mmCIF file of C-alpha atoms in Angstrom:
data_model
loop_
_atom_site.group_PDB
_atom_site.id
_atom_site.type_symbol
_atom_site.label_atom_id
_atom_site.label_comp_id
_atom_site.label_asym_id
_atom_site.label_seq_id
_atom_site.Cartn_x
_atom_site.Cartn_y
_atom_site.Cartn_z
ATOM 1 C CA UNK A 23 7.665 -13.924 -7.117
ATOM 2 C CA UNK A 24 5.123 -13.141 -4.441
ATOM 3 C CA UNK A 25 7.052 -12.291 -1.307
ATOM 4 C CA UNK A 26 4.059 -11.853 1.000
ATOM 5 C CA UNK A 27 1.270 -14.438 0.884
ATOM 6 C CA UNK A 28 -2.062 -13.538 2.476
ATOM 7 C CA UNK A 29 -5.043 -15.714 3.352
ATOM 8 C CA UNK A 30 -7.952 -16.042 3.185
ATOM 9 C CA UNK A 31 -8.999 -14.093 0.073
ATOM 10 C CA UNK A 32 -12.405 -13.441 1.598
ATOM 11 C CA UNK A 33 -13.878 -13.831 5.068
ATOM 12 C CA UNK A 34 -17.379 -13.553 6.518
ATOM 13 C CA UNK A 35 -17.705 -13.090 10.286
ATOM 14 C CA UNK A 36 -20.721 -12.499 12.475
ATOM 15 C CA UNK A 37 -20.948 -9.241 14.395
ATOM 16 C CA UNK A 38 -19.113 -9.596 17.693
ATOM 17 C CA UNK A 39 -16.910 -12.424 16.434
ATOM 18 C CA UNK A 40 -13.159 -12.554 15.901
ATOM 19 C CA UNK A 41 -11.745 -11.952 12.420
ATOM 20 C CA UNK A 42 -8.353 -13.538 11.722
ATOM 21 C CA UNK A 43 -6.207 -12.853 8.658
ATOM 22 C CA UNK A 44 -2.856 -14.518 8.098
ATOM 23 C CA UNK A 45 0.280 -13.604 6.190
ATOM 24 C CA UNK A 46 3.562 -15.339 5.463
ATOM 25 C CA UNK A 47 6.729 -13.775 4.105
ATOM 26 C CA UNK A 48 9.890 -15.072 2.481
ATOM 27 C CA UNK A 49 12.408 -12.242 2.649
ATOM 28 C CA UNK A 50 14.273 -12.424 5.975
ATOM 29 C CA UNK A 51 15.435 -8.817 5.469
ATOM 30 C CA UNK A 52 11.914 -7.560 6.150
ATOM 31 C CA UNK A 53 11.821 -5.711 9.462
ATOM 32 C CA UNK A 54 8.545 -3.777 9.396
ATOM 33 C CA UNK A 55 5.119 -5.376 9.083
ATOM 34 C CA UNK A 56 2.074 -3.103 8.791
ATOM 35 C CA UNK A 57 -1.581 -3.870 8.188
ATOM 36 C CA UNK A 58 -3.684 -1.562 6.027
ATOM 37 C CA UNK A 59 -7.447 -1.161 5.741
ATOM 38 C CA UNK A 60 -8.983 -0.031 2.466
ATOM 39 C CA UNK A 61 -12.557 1.018 1.822
ATOM 40 C CA UNK A 62 -13.971 1.244 -1.731
ATOM 41 C CA UNK A 63 -12.835 4.417 -3.468
ATOM 42 C CA UNK A 64 -10.216 5.200 -0.821
ATOM 43 C CA UNK A 65 -6.498 4.669 -0.453
ATOM 44 C CA UNK A 66 -5.139 2.178 2.110
ATOM 45 C CA UNK A 67 -4.987 3.480 5.693
ATOM 46 C CA UNK A 68 -2.479 2.205 8.260
ATOM 47 C CA UNK A 69 -4.195 0.216 11.019
ATOM 48 C CA UNK A 70 -1.370 -1.182 13.098
ATOM 49 C CA UNK A 71 2.244 -2.220 12.549
ATOM 50 C CA UNK A 72 4.836 -4.394 14.253
ATOM 51 C CA UNK A 73 8.585 -4.880 14.178
ATOM 52 C CA UNK A 74 10.201 -8.336 14.642
ATOM 53 C CA UNK A 75 11.572 -7.642 18.128
ATOM 54 C CA UNK A 76 8.109 -8.188 19.654
ATOM 55 C CA UNK A 77 5.681 -11.103 19.265
ATOM 56 C CA UNK A 78 2.431 -9.216 19.754
ATOM 57 C CA UNK A 79 1.072 -5.692 19.550
ATOM 58 C CA UNK A 80 -2.414 -4.588 20.495
ATOM 59 C CA UNK A 81 -4.234 -1.365 19.671
ATOM 60 C CA UNK A 82 -7.848 -1.302 20.717
ATOM 61 C CA UNK A 83 -9.680 -4.175 19.044
ATOM 62 C CA UNK A 84 -6.778 -4.871 16.650
ATOM 63 C CA UNK A 85 -3.909 -7.221 17.519
ATOM 64 C CA UNK A 86 -0.911 -8.332 15.455
ATOM 65 C CA UNK A 87 0.710 -11.653 16.337
ATOM 66 C CA UNK A 88 4.201 -12.194 14.935
ATOM 67 C CA UNK A 89 6.163 -15.457 14.648
ATOM 68 C CA UNK A 90 9.675 -14.679 13.431
ATOM 69 C CA UNK A 91 10.866 -18.297 13.201
ATOM 70 C CA UNK A 92 7.872 -19.288 11.084
ATOM 71 C CA UNK A 93 7.996 -16.024 9.105
ATOM 72 C CA UNK A 94 4.296 -15.492 9.709
ATOM 73 C CA UNK A 95 2.150 -12.742 11.140
ATOM 74 C CA UNK A 96 -1.561 -12.318 11.613
ATOM 75 C CA UNK A 97 -4.201 -9.699 12.319
ATOM 76 C CA UNK A 98 -6.940 -10.373 14.857
ATOM 77 C CA UNK A 99 -9.988 -8.106 14.996
ATOM 78 C CA UNK A 100 -11.871 -8.632 18.243
ATOM 79 C CA UNK A 101 -15.592 -7.867 18.616
ATOM 80 C CA UNK A 102 -15.872 -7.364 14.840
ATOM 81 C CA UNK A 103 -18.348 -4.680 13.781
ATOM 82 C CA UNK A 104 -20.146 -4.015 10.449
ATOM 83 C CA UNK A 105 -18.010 -0.867 10.089
ATOM 84 C CA UNK A 106 -14.939 -3.137 9.925
ATOM 85 C CA UNK A 107 -16.162 -4.491 6.568
ATOM 86 C CA UNK A 108 -13.346 -3.576 4.178
ATOM 87 C CA UNK A 109 -10.348 -5.031 2.368
ATOM 88 C CA UNK A 110 -7.315 -5.670 4.562
ATOM 89 C CA UNK A 111 -3.752 -5.862 3.317
ATOM 90 C CA UNK A 112 -0.671 -7.078 5.113
ATOM 91 C CA UNK A 113 2.622 -5.623 3.981
ATOM 92 C CA UNK A 114 6.324 -5.757 4.729
ATOM 93 C CA UNK A 115 9.419 -3.709 4.064
ATOM 94 C CA UNK A 116 13.118 -3.659 4.841
ATOM 95 C CA UNK A 117 15.152 -0.688 5.970
ATOM 96 C CA UNK A 118 18.040 -1.210 3.573
ATOM 97 C CA UNK A 119 18.477 0.605 0.263
ATOM 98 C CA UNK A 120 17.083 3.976 1.314
ATOM 99 C CA UNK A 121 13.568 3.556 -0.045
ATOM 100 C CA UNK A 122 10.681 2.499 2.169
ATOM 101 C CA UNK A 123 8.794 0.582 -0.511
ATOM 102 C CA UNK A 124 6.175 -1.784 0.862
ATOM 103 C CA UNK A 125 5.511 -5.288 -0.457
ATOM 104 C CA UNK A 126 1.796 -6.014 -0.091
ATOM 105 C CA UNK A 127 -0.208 -9.209 0.107
ATOM 106 C CA UNK A 128 -3.130 -9.664 -2.270
ATOM 107 C CA UNK A 129 -5.721 -8.625 0.294
ATOM 108 C CA UNK A 130 -8.606 -10.102 2.262
ATOM 109 C CA UNK A 131 -12.155 -8.939 1.650
ATOM 110 C CA UNK A 132 -13.803 -8.959 5.081
ATOM 111 C CA UNK A 133 -17.577 -8.844 5.540
ATOM 112 C CA UNK A 134 -19.070 -8.499 9.024
ATOM 113 C CA UNK A 135 -22.667 -9.647 9.071
ATOM 114 C CA UNK A 136 -25.004 -7.808 11.468
ATOM 115 C CA UNK B 17 -8.681 11.702 5.850
ATOM 116 C CA UNK B 18 -4.965 12.080 5.096
ATOM 117 C CA UNK B 19 -3.478 15.288 3.758
ATOM 118 C CA UNK B 20 -2.412 13.532 0.535
ATOM 119 C CA UNK B 21 -4.343 14.548 -2.564
ATOM 120 C CA UNK B 22 -4.196 13.172 -6.103
ATOM 121 C CA UNK B 23 -5.450 14.369 -9.462
ATOM 122 C CA UNK B 24 -7.266 13.546 -11.568
ATOM 123 C CA UNK B 25 -9.574 11.048 -9.873
ATOM 124 C CA UNK B 26 -10.314 9.177 -13.097
ATOM 125 C CA UNK B 27 -8.672 9.100 -16.505
ATOM 126 C CA UNK B 28 -9.227 7.265 -19.785
ATOM 127 C CA UNK B 29 -6.382 6.906 -22.294
ATOM 128 C CA UNK B 30 -5.679 4.958 -25.451
ATOM 129 C CA UNK B 31 -2.924 2.373 -25.835
ATOM 130 C CA UNK B 32 0.343 4.027 -26.864
ATOM 131 C CA UNK B 33 -0.485 7.396 -25.319
ATOM 132 C CA UNK B 34 1.338 9.055 -22.430
ATOM 133 C CA UNK B 35 -0.175 10.053 -19.083
ATOM 134 C CA UNK B 36 0.831 12.264 -16.157
ATOM 135 C CA UNK B 37 -0.644 11.794 -12.696
ATOM 136 C CA UNK B 38 -0.176 14.273 -9.856
ATOM 137 C CA UNK B 39 0.171 14.028 -6.105
ATOM 138 C CA UNK B 40 0.324 16.637 -3.362
ATOM 139 C CA UNK B 41 2.079 15.438 -0.216
ATOM 140 C CA UNK B 42 1.002 15.917 3.371
ATOM 141 C CA UNK B 43 2.585 18.918 5.050
ATOM 142 C CA UNK B 44 5.911 18.077 6.719
ATOM 143 C CA UNK B 45 6.543 14.986 4.585
ATOM 144 C CA UNK B 46 9.673 14.713 2.435
ATOM 145 C CA UNK B 47 9.257 11.407 0.577
ATOM 146 C CA UNK B 48 6.729 10.361 -1.993
ATOM 147 C CA UNK B 49 6.102 6.836 -3.237
ATOM 148 C CA UNK B 50 3.948 5.611 -6.080
ATOM 149 C CA UNK B 51 2.098 2.307 -6.205
ATOM 150 C CA UNK B 52 0.055 0.514 -8.857
ATOM 151 C CA UNK B 53 -2.999 -1.418 -7.663
ATOM 152 C CA UNK B 54 -4.621 -3.689 -10.245
ATOM 153 C CA UNK B 55 -8.225 -4.700 -9.665
ATOM 154 C CA UNK B 56 -8.480 -7.243 -6.854
ATOM 155 C CA UNK B 57 -4.767 -7.076 -6.056
ATOM 156 C CA UNK B 58 -2.547 -5.448 -3.477
ATOM 157 C CA UNK B 59 -0.610 -2.295 -4.331
ATOM 158 C CA UNK B 60 2.754 -2.804 -6.046
ATOM 159 C CA UNK B 61 5.646 -0.434 -5.345
ATOM 160 C CA UNK B 62 6.727 1.542 -8.414
ATOM 161 C CA UNK B 63 9.319 3.951 -6.960
ATOM 162 C CA UNK B 64 10.068 6.431 -4.203
ATOM 163 C CA UNK B 65 11.455 9.960 -4.392
ATOM 164 C CA UNK B 66 13.427 11.795 -1.713
ATOM 165 C CA UNK B 67 15.149 15.154 -2.134
ATOM 166 C CA UNK B 68 13.878 15.236 -5.730
ATOM 167 C CA UNK B 69 15.747 12.051 -6.679
ATOM 168 C CA UNK B 70 14.566 8.488 -7.145
ATOM 169 C CA UNK B 71 15.955 6.467 -4.231
ATOM 170 C CA UNK B 72 14.283 3.117 -4.774
ATOM 171 C CA UNK B 73 12.377 1.310 -7.491
ATOM 172 C CA UNK B 74 10.210 -1.776 -7.791
ATOM 173 C CA UNK B 75 9.942 -4.110 -10.765
ATOM 174 C CA UNK B 76 8.597 -1.584 -13.269
ATOM 175 C CA UNK B 77 10.072 -0.687 -16.695
ATOM 176 C CA UNK B 78 11.716 2.696 -17.475
ATOM 177 C CA UNK B 79 8.577 3.959 -19.227
ATOM 178 C CA UNK B 80 7.341 4.606 -15.678
ATOM 179 C CA UNK B 81 9.104 7.762 -14.499
ATOM 180 C CA UNK B 82 8.556 10.426 -11.918
ATOM 181 C CA UNK B 83 9.394 13.829 -10.573
ATOM 182 C CA UNK B 84 9.399 15.327 -7.106
ATOM 183 C CA UNK B 85 9.270 19.101 -6.796
ATOM 184 C CA UNK B 86 10.775 21.381 -4.085
ATOM 185 C CA UNK B 87 7.341 21.696 -2.465
ATOM 186 C CA UNK B 88 7.298 17.855 -2.245
ATOM 187 C CA UNK B 89 4.485 17.482 -4.761
ATOM 188 C CA UNK B 90 5.084 14.765 -7.313
ATOM 189 C CA UNK B 91 4.253 13.463 -10.767
ATOM 190 C CA UNK B 92 4.077 9.957 -12.173
ATOM 191 C CA UNK B 93 4.575 9.725 -15.924
ATOM 192 C CA UNK B 94 3.807 6.627 -17.943
ATOM 193 C CA UNK B 95 4.814 6.473 -21.608
ATOM 194 C CA UNK B 96 3.614 4.100 -24.325
ATOM 195 C CA UNK B 97 0.576 3.002 -22.345
ATOM 196 C CA UNK B 98 -0.385 -0.661 -22.461
ATOM 197 C CA UNK B 99 -3.743 -2.247 -21.664
ATOM 198 C CA UNK B 100 -2.227 -3.826 -18.515
ATOM 199 C CA UNK B 101 -1.453 -0.352 -17.170
ATOM 200 C CA UNK B 102 -5.144 -0.010 -16.321
ATOM 201 C CA UNK B 103 -5.149 0.239 -12.527
ATOM 202 C CA UNK B 104 -5.553 2.461 -9.498
ATOM 203 C CA UNK B 105 -2.394 4.530 -9.002
ATOM 204 C CA UNK B 106 -1.702 5.448 -5.403
ATOM 205 C CA UNK B 107 0.628 8.049 -4.056
ATOM 206 C CA UNK B 108 1.961 7.845 -0.497
ATOM 207 C CA UNK B 109 3.876 10.585 1.287
ATOM 208 C CA UNK B 110 5.978 10.138 4.383
ATOM 209 C CA UNK B 111 9.080 11.086 6.298
ATOM 210 C CA UNK B 112 12.390 9.542 5.306
ATOM 211 C CA UNK B 113 13.302 6.734 7.701
ATOM 212 C CA UNK B 114 9.921 6.746 9.468
ATOM 213 C CA UNK B 115 7.919 4.097 7.655
ATOM 214 C CA UNK B 116 4.925 4.355 9.970
ATOM 215 C CA UNK B 117 4.330 7.876 8.612
ATOM 216 C CA UNK B 118 3.412 6.728 5.081
ATOM 217 C CA UNK B 119 -0.038 8.039 4.243
ATOM 218 C CA UNK B 120 -1.830 7.133 1.030
ATOM 219 C CA UNK B 121 -3.919 9.363 -1.162
ATOM 220 C CA UNK B 122 -7.258 8.238 -2.644
ATOM 221 C CA UNK B 123 -5.671 7.279 -5.963
ATOM 222 C CA UNK B 124 -6.212 7.930 -9.655
ATOM 223 C CA UNK B 125 -8.158 5.316 -11.585
ATOM 224 C CA UNK B 126 -6.585 4.892 -15.044
ATOM 225 C CA UNK B 127 -8.309 2.995 -17.819
ATOM 226 C CA UNK B 128 -6.333 2.217 -20.984
ATOM 227 C CA UNK B 129 -8.414 1.264 -24.025
#
């Protein structure tokens, strides 16, 4: 059972454009929603994260929008640059149970064309 | 670059063998989690260790086991390797209760033939 669904699988955006990646979750116990960026040969790196008590969080060119009622959240990359070309993963976790295990989406391969 | 290191970087094993992967946590971190990332997929949570005990586990069989040492380094052991175990194995260290502190290492690429 896939608890976090991510779309699209791949995305091509022109330099300077806006990249948008969407995720939907099923488990209402999730209370932490991070986005990770992964380059080839590297581990995932935390980009930005949000908790369900806010609807939007912005850090530089990266913005998370969160819709609790729809159980959806999205990543917007403004003024996309070729250096943003990477695989992006949304994830979610719940605080209960002691462990902080993350449930990841399947990833979006983003290409920014110069 | 995070302070999380993993060894070896690559490994080739035969079906039925056993493998041990190692992780060194970032200084100041007291939890370590292991994830399996199949090609083209997102990482899947295997388990987490805190205070040298397993305190959470994903949907993985008992042949996946681990250890956390007093210096917070960690091992992932996989027995009776299967072809489907071929994947990138990621270690993430963090601070208990502070999920935004989870930092991933570069991973170990395991190929089972």
